[in-house]
Short mmCIF file of C-alpha atoms and ligand atoms in Angstrom, two decimals:
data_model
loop_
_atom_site.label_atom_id
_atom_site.label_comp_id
_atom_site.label_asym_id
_atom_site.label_seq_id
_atom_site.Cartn_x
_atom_site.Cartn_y
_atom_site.Cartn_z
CA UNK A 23 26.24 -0.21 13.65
CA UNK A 24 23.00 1.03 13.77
CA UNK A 25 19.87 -1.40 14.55
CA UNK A 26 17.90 -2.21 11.68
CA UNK A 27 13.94 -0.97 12.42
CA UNK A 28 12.47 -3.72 10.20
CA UNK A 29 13.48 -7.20 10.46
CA UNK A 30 13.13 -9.42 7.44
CA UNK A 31 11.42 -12.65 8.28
CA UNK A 32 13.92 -15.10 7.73
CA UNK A 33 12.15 -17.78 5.51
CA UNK A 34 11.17 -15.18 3.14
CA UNK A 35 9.26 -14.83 0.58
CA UNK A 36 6.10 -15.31 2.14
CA UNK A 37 4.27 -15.66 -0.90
CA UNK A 38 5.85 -16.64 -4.57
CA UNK A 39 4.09 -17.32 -7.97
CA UNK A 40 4.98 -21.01 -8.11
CA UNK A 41 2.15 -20.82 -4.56
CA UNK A 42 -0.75 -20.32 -6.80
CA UNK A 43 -3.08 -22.87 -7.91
CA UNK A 44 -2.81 -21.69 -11.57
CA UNK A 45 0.16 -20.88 -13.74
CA UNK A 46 1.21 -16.96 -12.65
CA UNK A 47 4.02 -14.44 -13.47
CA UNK A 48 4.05 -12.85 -10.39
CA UNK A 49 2.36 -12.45 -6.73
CA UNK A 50 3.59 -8.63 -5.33
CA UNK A 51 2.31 -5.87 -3.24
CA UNK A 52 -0.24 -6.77 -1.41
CA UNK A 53 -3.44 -4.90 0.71
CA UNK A 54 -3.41 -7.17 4.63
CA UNK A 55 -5.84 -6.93 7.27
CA UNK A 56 -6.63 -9.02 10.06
CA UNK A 57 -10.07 -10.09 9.68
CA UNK A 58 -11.69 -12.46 12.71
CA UNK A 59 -8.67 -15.60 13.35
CA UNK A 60 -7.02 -14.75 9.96
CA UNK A 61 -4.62 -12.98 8.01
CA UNK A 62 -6.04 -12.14 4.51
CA UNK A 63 -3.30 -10.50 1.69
CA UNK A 64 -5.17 -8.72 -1.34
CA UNK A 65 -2.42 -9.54 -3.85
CA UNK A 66 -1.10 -7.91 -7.18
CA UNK A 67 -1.37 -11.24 -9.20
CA UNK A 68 -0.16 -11.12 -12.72
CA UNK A 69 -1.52 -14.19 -14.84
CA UNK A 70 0.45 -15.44 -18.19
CA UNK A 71 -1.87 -13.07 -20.18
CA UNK A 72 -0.02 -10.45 -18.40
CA UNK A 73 -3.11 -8.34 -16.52
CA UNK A 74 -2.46 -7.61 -12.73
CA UNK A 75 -5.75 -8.91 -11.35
CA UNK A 76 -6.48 -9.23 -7.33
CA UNK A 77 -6.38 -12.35 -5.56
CA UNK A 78 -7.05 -13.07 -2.18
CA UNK A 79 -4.17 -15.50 -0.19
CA UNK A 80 -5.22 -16.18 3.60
CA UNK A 81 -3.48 -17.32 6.78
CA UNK A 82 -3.86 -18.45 10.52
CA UNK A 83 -0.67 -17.45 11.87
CA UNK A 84 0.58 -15.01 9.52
CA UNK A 85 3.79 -16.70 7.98
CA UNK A 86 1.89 -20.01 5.69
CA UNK A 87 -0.62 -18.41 3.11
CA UNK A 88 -2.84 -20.75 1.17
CA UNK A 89 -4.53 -18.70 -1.96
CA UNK A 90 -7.93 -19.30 -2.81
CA UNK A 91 -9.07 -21.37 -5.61
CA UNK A 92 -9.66 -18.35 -7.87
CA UNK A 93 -9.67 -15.07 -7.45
CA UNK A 94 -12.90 -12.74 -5.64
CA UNK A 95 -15.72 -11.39 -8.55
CA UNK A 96 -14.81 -8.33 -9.08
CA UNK A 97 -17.69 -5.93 -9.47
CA UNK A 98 -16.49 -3.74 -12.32
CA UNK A 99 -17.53 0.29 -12.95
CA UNK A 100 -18.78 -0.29 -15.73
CA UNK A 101 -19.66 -4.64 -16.79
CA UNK A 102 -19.62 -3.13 -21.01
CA UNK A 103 -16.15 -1.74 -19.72
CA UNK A 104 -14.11 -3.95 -16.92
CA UNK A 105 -11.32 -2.50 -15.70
CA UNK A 106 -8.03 -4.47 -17.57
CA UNK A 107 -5.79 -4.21 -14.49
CA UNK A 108 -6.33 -3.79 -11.07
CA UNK A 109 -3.56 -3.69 -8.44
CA UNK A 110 -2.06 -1.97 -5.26
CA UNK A 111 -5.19 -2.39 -3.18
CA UNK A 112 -5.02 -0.61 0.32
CA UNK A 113 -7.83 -2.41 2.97
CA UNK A 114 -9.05 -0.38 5.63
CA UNK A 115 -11.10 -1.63 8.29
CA UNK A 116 -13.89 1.01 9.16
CA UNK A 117 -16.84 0.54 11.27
CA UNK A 118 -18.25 -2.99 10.47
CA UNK A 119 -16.71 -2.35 6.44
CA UNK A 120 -13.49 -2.94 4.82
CA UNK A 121 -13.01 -0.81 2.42
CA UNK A 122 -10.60 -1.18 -0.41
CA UNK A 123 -8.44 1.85 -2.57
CA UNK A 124 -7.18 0.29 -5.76
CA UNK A 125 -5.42 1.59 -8.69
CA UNK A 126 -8.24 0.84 -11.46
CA UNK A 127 -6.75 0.39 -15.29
CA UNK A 128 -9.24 0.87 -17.67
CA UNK A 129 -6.64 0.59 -20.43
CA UNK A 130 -2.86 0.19 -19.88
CA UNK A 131 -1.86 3.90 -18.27
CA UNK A 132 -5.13 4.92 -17.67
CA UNK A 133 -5.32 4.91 -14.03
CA UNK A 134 -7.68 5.96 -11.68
CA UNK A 135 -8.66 5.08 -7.81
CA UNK A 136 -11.44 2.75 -7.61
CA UNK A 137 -13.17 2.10 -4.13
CA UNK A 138 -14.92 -1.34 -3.14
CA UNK A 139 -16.34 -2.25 0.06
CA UNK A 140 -16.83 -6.04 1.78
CA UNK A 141 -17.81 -7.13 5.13
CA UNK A 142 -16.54 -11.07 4.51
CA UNK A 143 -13.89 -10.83 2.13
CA UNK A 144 -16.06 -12.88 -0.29
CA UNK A 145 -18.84 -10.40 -1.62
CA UNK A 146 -17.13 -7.14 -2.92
CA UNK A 147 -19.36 -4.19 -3.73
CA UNK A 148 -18.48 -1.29 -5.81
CA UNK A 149 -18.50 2.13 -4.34
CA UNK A 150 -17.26 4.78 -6.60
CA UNK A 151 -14.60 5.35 -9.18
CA UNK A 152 -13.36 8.28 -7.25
CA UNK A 153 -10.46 9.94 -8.84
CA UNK A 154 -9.54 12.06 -12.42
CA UNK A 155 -7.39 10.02 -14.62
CA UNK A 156 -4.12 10.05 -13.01
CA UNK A 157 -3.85 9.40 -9.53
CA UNK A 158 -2.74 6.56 -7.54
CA UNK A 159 -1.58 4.73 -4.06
CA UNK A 160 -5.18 5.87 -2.41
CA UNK A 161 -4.70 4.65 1.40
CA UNK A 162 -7.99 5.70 3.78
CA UNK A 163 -7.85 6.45 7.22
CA UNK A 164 -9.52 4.63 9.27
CA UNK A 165 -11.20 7.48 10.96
CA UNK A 166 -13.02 10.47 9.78
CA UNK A 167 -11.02 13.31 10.16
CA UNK A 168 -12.76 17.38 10.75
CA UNK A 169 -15.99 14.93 10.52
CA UNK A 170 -14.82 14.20 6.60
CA UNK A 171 -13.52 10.36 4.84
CA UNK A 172 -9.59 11.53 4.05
CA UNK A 173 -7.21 9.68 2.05
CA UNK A 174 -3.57 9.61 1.29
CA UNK A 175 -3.18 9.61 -2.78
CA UNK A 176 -0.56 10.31 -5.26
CA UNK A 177 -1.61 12.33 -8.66
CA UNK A 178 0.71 11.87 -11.23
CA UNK A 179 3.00 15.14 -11.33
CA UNK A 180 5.45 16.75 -13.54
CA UNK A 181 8.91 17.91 -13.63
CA UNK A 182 8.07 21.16 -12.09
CA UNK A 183 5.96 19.34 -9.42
CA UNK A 184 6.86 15.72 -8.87
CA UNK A 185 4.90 12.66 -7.70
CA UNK A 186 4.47 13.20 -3.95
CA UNK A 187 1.89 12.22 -1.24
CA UNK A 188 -1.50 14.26 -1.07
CA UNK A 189 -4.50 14.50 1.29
CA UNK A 190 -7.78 14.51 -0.29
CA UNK A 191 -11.67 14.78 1.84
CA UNK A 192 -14.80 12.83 0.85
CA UNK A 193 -18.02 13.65 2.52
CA UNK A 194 -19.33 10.21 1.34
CA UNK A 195 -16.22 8.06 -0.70
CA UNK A 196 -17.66 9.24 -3.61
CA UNK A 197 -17.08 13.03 -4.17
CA UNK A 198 -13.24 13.79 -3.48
CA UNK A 199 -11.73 17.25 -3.09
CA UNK A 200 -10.03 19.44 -0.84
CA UNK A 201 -6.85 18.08 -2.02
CA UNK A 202 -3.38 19.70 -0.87
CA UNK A 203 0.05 17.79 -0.85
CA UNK A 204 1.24 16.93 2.22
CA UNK A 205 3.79 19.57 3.89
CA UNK A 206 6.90 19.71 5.89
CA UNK A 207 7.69 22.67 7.61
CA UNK A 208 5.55 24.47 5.53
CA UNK A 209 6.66 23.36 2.51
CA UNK A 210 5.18 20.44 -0.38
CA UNK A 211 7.10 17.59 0.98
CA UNK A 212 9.69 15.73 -1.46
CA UNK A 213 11.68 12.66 -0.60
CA UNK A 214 13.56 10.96 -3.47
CA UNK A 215 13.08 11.05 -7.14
CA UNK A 216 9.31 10.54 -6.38
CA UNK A 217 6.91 8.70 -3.79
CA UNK A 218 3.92 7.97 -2.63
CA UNK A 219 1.91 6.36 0.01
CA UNK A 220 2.44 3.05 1.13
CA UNK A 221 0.00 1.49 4.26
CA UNK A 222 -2.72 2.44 5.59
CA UNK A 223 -1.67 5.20 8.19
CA UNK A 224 -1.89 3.61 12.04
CA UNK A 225 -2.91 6.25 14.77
CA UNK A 226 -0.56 6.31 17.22
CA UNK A 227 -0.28 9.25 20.11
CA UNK A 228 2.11 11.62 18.25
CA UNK A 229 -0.29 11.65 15.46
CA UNK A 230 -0.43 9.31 12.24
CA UNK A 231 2.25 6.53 11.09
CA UNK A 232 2.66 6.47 7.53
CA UNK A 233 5.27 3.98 6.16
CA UNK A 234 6.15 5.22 2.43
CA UNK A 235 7.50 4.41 -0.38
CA UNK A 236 10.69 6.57 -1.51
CA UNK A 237 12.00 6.16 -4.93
CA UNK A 238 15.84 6.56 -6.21
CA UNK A 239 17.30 6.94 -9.82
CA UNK A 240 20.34 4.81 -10.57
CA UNK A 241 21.97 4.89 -13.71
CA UNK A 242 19.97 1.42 -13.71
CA UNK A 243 16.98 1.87 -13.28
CA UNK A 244 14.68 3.45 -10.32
CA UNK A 245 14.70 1.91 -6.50
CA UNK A 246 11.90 1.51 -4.57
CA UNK A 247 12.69 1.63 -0.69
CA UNK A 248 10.67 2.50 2.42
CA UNK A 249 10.48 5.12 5.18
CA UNK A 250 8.44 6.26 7.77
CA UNK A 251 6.58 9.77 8.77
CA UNK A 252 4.72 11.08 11.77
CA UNK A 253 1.62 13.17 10.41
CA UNK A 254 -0.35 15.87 12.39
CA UNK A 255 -3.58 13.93 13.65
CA UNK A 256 -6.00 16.86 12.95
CA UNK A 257 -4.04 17.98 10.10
CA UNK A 258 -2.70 14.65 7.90
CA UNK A 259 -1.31 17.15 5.28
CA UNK A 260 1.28 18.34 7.66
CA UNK A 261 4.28 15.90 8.27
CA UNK A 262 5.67 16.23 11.65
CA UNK A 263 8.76 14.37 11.64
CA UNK A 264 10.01 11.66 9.14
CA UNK A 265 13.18 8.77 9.28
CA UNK A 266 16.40 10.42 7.70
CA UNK A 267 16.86 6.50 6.75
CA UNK A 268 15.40 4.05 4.76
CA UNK A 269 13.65 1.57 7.14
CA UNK A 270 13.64 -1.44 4.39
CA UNK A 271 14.88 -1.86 1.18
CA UNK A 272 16.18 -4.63 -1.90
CA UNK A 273 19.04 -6.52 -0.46
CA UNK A 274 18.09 -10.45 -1.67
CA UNK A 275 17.72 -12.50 -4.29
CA UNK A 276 13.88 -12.61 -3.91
CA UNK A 277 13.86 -8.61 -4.16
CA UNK A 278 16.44 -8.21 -6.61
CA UNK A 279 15.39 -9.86 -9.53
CA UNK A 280 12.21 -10.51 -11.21
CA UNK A 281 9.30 -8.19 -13.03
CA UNK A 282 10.98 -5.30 -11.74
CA UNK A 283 14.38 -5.47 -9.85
CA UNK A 284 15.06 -3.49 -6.17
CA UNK A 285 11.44 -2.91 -5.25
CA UNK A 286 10.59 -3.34 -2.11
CA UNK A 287 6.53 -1.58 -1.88
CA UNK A 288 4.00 -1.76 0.83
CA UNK A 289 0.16 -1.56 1.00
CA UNK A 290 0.02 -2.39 4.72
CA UNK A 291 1.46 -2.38 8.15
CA UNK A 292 -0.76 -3.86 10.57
CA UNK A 293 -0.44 -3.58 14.28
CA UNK A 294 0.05 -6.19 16.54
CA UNK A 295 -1.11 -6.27 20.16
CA UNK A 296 2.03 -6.58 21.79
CA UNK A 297 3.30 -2.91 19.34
CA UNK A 298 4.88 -5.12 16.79
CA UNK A 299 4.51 -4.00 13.13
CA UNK A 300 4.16 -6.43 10.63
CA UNK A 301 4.59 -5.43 6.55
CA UNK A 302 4.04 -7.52 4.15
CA UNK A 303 5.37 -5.95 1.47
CA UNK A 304 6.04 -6.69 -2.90
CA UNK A 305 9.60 -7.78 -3.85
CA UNK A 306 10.91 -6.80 -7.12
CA UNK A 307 6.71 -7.05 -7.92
CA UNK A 308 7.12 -10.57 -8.00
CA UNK A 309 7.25 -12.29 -4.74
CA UNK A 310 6.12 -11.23 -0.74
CA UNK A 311 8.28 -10.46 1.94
CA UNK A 312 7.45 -10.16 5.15
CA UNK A 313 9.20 -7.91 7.39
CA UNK A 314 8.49 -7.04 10.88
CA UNK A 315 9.55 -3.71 13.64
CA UNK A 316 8.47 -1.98 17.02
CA UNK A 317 5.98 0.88 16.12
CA UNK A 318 7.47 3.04 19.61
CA UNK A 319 10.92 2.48 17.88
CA UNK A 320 9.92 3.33 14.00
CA UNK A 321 8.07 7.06 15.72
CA UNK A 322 10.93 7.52 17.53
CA UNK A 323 12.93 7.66 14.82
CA UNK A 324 10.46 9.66 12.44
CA UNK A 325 11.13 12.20 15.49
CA UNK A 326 14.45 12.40 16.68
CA UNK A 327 15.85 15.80 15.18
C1 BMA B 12 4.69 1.67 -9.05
C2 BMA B 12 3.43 0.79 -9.04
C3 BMA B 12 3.69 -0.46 -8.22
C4 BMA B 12 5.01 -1.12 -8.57
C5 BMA B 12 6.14 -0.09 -8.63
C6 BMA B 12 7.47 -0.70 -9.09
O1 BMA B 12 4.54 2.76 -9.89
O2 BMA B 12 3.11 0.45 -10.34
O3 BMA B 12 2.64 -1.39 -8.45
O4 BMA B 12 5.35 -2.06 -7.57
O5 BMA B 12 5.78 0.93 -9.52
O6 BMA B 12 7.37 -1.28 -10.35
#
C-alpha cells in the first residue's frame, strides 16, 4: 500500500464551533502563519445570523488553539457599505507585513478579493479591493516575482472554460493585471470538475509548492480534496509537475458531515524547520483538521513521471 503524504493529526479537529466563546455554526478554512512564539489561524467563522466573518484563534505549540474574545475590527472598503461576508483569508508574511487575500462579499454572490495588511495581528489596515466581481482563492507570494507582487486567484469560469488557477501581477497590490491561467505542458491546466488555489505557495528548489484544492462531482454532491504542484519559479503560470493522487481528502466523521459534507480546503501550509509541512485545513466547512507531511516527499511526488 502506498504511504499516505499527509498524516492526519490524530486528536483531530483542531478547532470546532462548540471552542468559541460565543454561540457559532461553524469554524472552517482557515489563513495560519507563524508569527513570533505563536501559531495564529484566520478562521471562516459563521455566527447564528449566518455571515462568515474572520476570527482570529492562536496557539503556542500548534495543536491547543484558544480564540480571542471577539473577533479583529475589520476595516471595511467602504464603512456606508461593509462587506456581509468575509472568508477564505490567505496570510502571507512579506517583508516586516502580513498581508491578507480574502474573498470579500458585498452581498451574498458578489465576490471579490479584498487585501488587508497587519504587522501585529491586532490592527488590520485596508489595502485595496483588488479584483472585478468574480474572482476568488487570491494566495500572494511571498516574493516579488520579474520585480512585480503575483498572486494565485481563481475567476469564476464557465462551461467552456472552467474554474481553474490563474496568475495575476500587481505593481503595488492595488492595480492587478497580466492575468493568464496557469499551464501544463502548454496547455490551461484542469484537474477535476473545478479548482483553485489553496496555501500560500512555499519556495522550494524545484520551483514553487502549491497545495490545491481539486473538486469532484458525485451524484451527491461535489468533493473537495487536495493535491500538490511544482510551479516554474520565474514563471508561476507554468506547472512543472503535479501529484497524480489526492494528498488528503474526507474520510471522518468531523469531515463528513456538517455545513457542507466531504470538504477538506486549505488556506495554508506552513513550513517547519525540520521540512515538515503542517495544514491546517476546513472540514466539511465546519470544523479544523490538522494534517501534517515531508515537503522533499510531497515534490517528489508532484515530479515523479
Ligand atoms: C468554496 C468556498 C469555500 C468552501 C467550499 C466548499 O467554493 O466557498 O469557502 O469551503 O466552497 O463549500
Amino acid at each position: 500500500m502506498k504511504k499516505r503524504l499527509l498524516e492526519k493529526y490524530a486528536q483531530n479537529p483542531v478547532m470546532t464551533p462548540a471552542q468559541m466563546p460565543i454561540e457559532c455554526l461553524y469554524t472552517f478554512n482557515p489563513g495560519a502563519i507563524k508569527f513570533g512564539d505563536e501559531y495564529i489561524l484566520m478562521m471562516d467563522v459563521t455566527t447564528l445570523d449566518d455571515i462568515h466573518r474572520i476570527w482570529i484563534a492562536r496557539s503556542k505549540d500548534g495543536y491547543h488553539f484558544t480564540p480571542d474574545p471577539t473577533p479583529p475590527a475589520w476595516p471595511a472598503p467602504d464603512p456606508t457599505h461593509p462587506e456581509m461576508n468575509t472568508y477564505d483569508p490567505r496570510i502571507t508574511k512579506f517583508g516586516d507585513d502580513y498581508i491578507i487575500l480574502y474573498a470579500s462579499d458585498l452581498l451574498q454572490n458578489d465576490v471579490r478579493i479584498g487585501i488587508l495588511k497587519t504587522r501585529d495581528f491586532k490592527k488590520f489596515e485596508r489595502v485595496a479591493t483588488a479584483s472585478e466581481l468574480g474572482n476568488r482563492n487570491g494566495a500572494l507570494f511571498p516574493e516579488k516575482i520579474n520585480g512585480l507582487y503575483c498572486r494565485l486567484d481563481r475567476p469564476f469560469g464557465n462551461e467552456q472554460d472552467p474554474c481553474s488557477m490563474w496568475v495575476s501581477y500587481s505593481p503595488d497590490l492595488v492595480f492587478w493585471g497580466k492575468s493568464e491561467p496557469v499551464k501544463f505542458n502548454g496547455k490551461p491546466f484542469m484537474d477535476g470538475f473545478k479548482m483553485g488555489a489553496g496555501a500560500v505557495p512555499i519556495r522550494v528548489k524545484e520551483g514553487w509548492l502549491e497545495i490545491y484544492h481539486t473538486v469532484s462531482t458525485t451524484c451527491n454532491g461535489f468533493i473537495y480534496r487536495l493535491k500538490a504542484c511544482i510551479l516554474d519559479a520565474e514563471n508561476p503560470a507554468k506547472i512543472i509537475g503535479h501529484t497524480k493522487d489526492f494528498i488528503l481528502w474526507p474520510e471522518h466523521d468531523y469531515e463528513m458531515r456538517g455545513r457542507v459534507a466531504n470538504v477538506t480546503f486549505a488556506c495554508n501550509a506552513l513550513p517547519e524547520p525540520d521540512g515538515t509541512l503542517k495544514i491546517y485545513y476546513g472540514a466539511a466547512d465546519t470544523n479544523i483538521g490538522l494534517a501534517t507531511g515531508k515537503i522533499d516527499e510531497i515534490v517528489k511526488a508532484c515530479l515523479e513521471k
